[in-house]
Backbone as XML, in Angstrom:
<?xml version="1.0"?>
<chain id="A" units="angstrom">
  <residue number="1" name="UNK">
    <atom name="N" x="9.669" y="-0.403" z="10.503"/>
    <atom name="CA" x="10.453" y="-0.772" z="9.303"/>
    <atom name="C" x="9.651" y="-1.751" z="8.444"/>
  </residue>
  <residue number="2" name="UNK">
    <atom name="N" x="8.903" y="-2.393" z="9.068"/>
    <atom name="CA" x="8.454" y="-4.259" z="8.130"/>
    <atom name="C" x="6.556" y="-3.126" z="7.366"/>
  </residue>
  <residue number="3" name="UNK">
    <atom name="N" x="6.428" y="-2.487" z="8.083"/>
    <atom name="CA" x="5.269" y="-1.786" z="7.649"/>
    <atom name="C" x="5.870" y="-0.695" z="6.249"/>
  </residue>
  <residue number="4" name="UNK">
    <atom name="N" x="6.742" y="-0.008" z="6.204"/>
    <atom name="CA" x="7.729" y="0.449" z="5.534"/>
    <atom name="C" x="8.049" y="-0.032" z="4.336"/>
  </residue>
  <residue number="5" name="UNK">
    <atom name="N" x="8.727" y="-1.142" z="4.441"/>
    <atom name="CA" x="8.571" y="-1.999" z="3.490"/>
    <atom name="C" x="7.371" y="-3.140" z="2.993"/>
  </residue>
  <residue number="6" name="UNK">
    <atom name="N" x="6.349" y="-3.298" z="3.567"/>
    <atom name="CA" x="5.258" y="-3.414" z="3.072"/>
    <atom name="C" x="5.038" y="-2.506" z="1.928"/>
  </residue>
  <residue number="7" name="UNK">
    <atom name="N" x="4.528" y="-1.116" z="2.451"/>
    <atom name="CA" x="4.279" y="-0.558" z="1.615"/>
    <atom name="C" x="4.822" y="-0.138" z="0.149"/>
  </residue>
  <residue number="8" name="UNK">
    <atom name="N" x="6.191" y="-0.400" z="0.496"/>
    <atom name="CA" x="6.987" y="0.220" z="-0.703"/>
    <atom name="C" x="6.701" y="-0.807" z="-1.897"/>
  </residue>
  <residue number="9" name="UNK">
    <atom name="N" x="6.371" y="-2.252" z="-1.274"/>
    <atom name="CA" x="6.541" y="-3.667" z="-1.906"/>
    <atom name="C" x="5.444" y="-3.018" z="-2.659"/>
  </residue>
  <residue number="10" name="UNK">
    <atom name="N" x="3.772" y="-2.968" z="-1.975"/>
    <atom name="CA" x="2.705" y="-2.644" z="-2.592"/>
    <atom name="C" x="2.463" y="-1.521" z="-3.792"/>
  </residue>
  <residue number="11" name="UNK">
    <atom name="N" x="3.076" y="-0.204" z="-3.492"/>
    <atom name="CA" x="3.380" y="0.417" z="-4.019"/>
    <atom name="C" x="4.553" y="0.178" z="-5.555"/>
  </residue>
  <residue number="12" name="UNK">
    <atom name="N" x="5.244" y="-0.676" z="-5.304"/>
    <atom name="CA" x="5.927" y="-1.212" z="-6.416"/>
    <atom name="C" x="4.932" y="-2.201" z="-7.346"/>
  </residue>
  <residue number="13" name="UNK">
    <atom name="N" x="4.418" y="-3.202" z="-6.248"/>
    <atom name="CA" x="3.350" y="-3.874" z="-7.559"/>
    <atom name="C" x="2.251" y="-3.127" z="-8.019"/>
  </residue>
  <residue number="14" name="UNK">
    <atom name="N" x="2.156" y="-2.304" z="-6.918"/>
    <atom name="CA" x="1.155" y="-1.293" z="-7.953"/>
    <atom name="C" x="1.249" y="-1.179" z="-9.459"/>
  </residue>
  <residue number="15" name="UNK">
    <atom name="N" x="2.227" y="-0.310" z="-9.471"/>
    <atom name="CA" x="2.762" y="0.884" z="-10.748"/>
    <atom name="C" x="3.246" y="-0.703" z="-11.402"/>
  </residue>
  <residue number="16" name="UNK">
    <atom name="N" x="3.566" y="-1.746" z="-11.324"/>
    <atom name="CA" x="3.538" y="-2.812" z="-12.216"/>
    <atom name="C" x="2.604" y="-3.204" z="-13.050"/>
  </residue>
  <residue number="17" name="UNK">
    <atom name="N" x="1.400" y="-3.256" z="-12.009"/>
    <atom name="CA" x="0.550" y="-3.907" z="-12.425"/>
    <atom name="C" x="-0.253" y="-2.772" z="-13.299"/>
  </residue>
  <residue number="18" name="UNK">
    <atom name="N" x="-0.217" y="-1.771" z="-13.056"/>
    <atom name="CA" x="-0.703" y="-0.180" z="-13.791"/>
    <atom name="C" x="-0.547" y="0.439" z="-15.222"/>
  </residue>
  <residue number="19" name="UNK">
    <atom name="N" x="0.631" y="-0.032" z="-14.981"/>
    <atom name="CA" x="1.652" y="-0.263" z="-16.495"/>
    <atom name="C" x="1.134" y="-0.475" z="-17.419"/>
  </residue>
  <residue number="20" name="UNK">
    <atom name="N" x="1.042" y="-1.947" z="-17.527"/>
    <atom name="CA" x="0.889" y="-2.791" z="-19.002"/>
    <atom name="C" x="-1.044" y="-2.773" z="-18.834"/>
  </residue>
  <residue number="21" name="UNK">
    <atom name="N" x="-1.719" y="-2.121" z="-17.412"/>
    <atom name="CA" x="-3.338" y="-2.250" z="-17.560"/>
    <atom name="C" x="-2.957" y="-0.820" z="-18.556"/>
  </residue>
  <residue number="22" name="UNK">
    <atom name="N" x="-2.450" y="0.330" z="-18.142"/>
    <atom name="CA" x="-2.719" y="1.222" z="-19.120"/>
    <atom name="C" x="-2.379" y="1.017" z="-20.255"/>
  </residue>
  <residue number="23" name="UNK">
    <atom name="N" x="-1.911" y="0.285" z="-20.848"/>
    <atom name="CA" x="-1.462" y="-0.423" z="-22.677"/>
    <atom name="C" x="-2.613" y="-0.626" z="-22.921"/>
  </residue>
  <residue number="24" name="UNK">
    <atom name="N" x="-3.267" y="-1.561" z="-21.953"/>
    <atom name="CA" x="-4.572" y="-2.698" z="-22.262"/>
    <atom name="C" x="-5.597" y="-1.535" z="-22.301"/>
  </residue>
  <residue number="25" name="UNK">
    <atom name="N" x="-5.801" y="-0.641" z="-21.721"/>
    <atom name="CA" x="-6.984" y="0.380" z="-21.886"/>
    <atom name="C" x="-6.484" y="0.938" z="-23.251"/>
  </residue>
  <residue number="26" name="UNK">
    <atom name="N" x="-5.516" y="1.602" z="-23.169"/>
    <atom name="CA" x="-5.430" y="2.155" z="-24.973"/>
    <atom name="C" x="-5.422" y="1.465" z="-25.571"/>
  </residue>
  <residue number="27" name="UNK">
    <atom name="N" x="-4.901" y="0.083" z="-26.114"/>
    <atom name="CA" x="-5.517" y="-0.837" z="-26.691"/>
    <atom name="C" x="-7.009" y="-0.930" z="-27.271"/>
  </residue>
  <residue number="28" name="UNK">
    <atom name="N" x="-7.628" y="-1.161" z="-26.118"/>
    <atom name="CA" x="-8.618" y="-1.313" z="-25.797"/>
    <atom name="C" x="-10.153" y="0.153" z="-27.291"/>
  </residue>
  <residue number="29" name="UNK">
    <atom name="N" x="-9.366" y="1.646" z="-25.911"/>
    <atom name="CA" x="-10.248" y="2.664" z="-26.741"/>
    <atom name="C" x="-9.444" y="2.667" z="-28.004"/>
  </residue>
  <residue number="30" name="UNK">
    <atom name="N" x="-8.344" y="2.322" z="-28.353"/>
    <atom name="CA" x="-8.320" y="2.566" z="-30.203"/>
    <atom name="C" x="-9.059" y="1.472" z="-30.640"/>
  </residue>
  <residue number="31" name="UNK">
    <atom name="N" x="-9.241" y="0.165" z="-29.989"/>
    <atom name="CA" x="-10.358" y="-0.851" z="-30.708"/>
    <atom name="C" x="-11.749" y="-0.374" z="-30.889"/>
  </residue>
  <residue number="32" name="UNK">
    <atom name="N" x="-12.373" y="0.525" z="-29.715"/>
    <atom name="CA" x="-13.411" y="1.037" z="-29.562"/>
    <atom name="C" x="-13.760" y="1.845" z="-30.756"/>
  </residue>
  <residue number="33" name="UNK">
    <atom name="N" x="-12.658" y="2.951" z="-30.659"/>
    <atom name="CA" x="-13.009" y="4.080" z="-31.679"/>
    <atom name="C" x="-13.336" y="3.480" z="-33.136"/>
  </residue>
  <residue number="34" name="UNK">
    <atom name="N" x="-11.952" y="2.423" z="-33.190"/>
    <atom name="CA" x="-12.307" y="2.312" z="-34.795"/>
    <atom name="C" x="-13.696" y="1.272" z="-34.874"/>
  </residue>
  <residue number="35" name="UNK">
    <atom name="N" x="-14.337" y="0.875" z="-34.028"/>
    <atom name="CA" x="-15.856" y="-0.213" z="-34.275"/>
    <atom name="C" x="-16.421" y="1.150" z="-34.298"/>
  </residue>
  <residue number="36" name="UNK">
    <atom name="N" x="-16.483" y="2.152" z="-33.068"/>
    <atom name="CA" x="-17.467" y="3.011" z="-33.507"/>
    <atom name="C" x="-17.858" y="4.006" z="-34.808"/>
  </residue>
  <residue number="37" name="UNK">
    <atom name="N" x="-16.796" y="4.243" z="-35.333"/>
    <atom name="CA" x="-16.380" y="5.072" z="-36.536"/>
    <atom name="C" x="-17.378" y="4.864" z="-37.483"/>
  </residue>
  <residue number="38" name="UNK">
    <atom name="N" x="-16.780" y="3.212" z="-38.053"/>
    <atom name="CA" x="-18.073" y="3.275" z="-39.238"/>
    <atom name="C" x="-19.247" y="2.967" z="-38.477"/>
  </residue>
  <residue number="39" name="UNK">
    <atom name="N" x="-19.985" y="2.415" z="-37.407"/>
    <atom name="CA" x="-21.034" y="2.279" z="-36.907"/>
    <atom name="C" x="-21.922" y="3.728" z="-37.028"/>
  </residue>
  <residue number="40" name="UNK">
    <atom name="N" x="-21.183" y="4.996" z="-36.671"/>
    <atom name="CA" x="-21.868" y="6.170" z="-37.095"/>
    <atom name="C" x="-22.098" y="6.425" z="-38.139"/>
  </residue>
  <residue number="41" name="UNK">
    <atom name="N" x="-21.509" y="5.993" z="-39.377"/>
    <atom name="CA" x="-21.992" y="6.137" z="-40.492"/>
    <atom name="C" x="-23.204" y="5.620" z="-40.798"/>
  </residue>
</chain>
């Protein structure tokens, strides 16, 4: 049971912590794209 709920705990902060990192990555590549944009010009 205590292994059980370990995991579920981990598994919950996972997908927490997963969350708002995947915001921060798209964030992130729309900052990218638009520096690279005019840089190719």
């Amino acid at each position: 049971v205590d292994e059980i709920e370990r995991r579920v705990e981990e598994i919950r902060s996972g997908s927490a912590k997963t969350v708002p990192g995947e915001k921060v990555m798209k964030r992130l590549r729309l900052k990218v794209r638009r520096a690279r944009l005019p840089g190719r010009k």
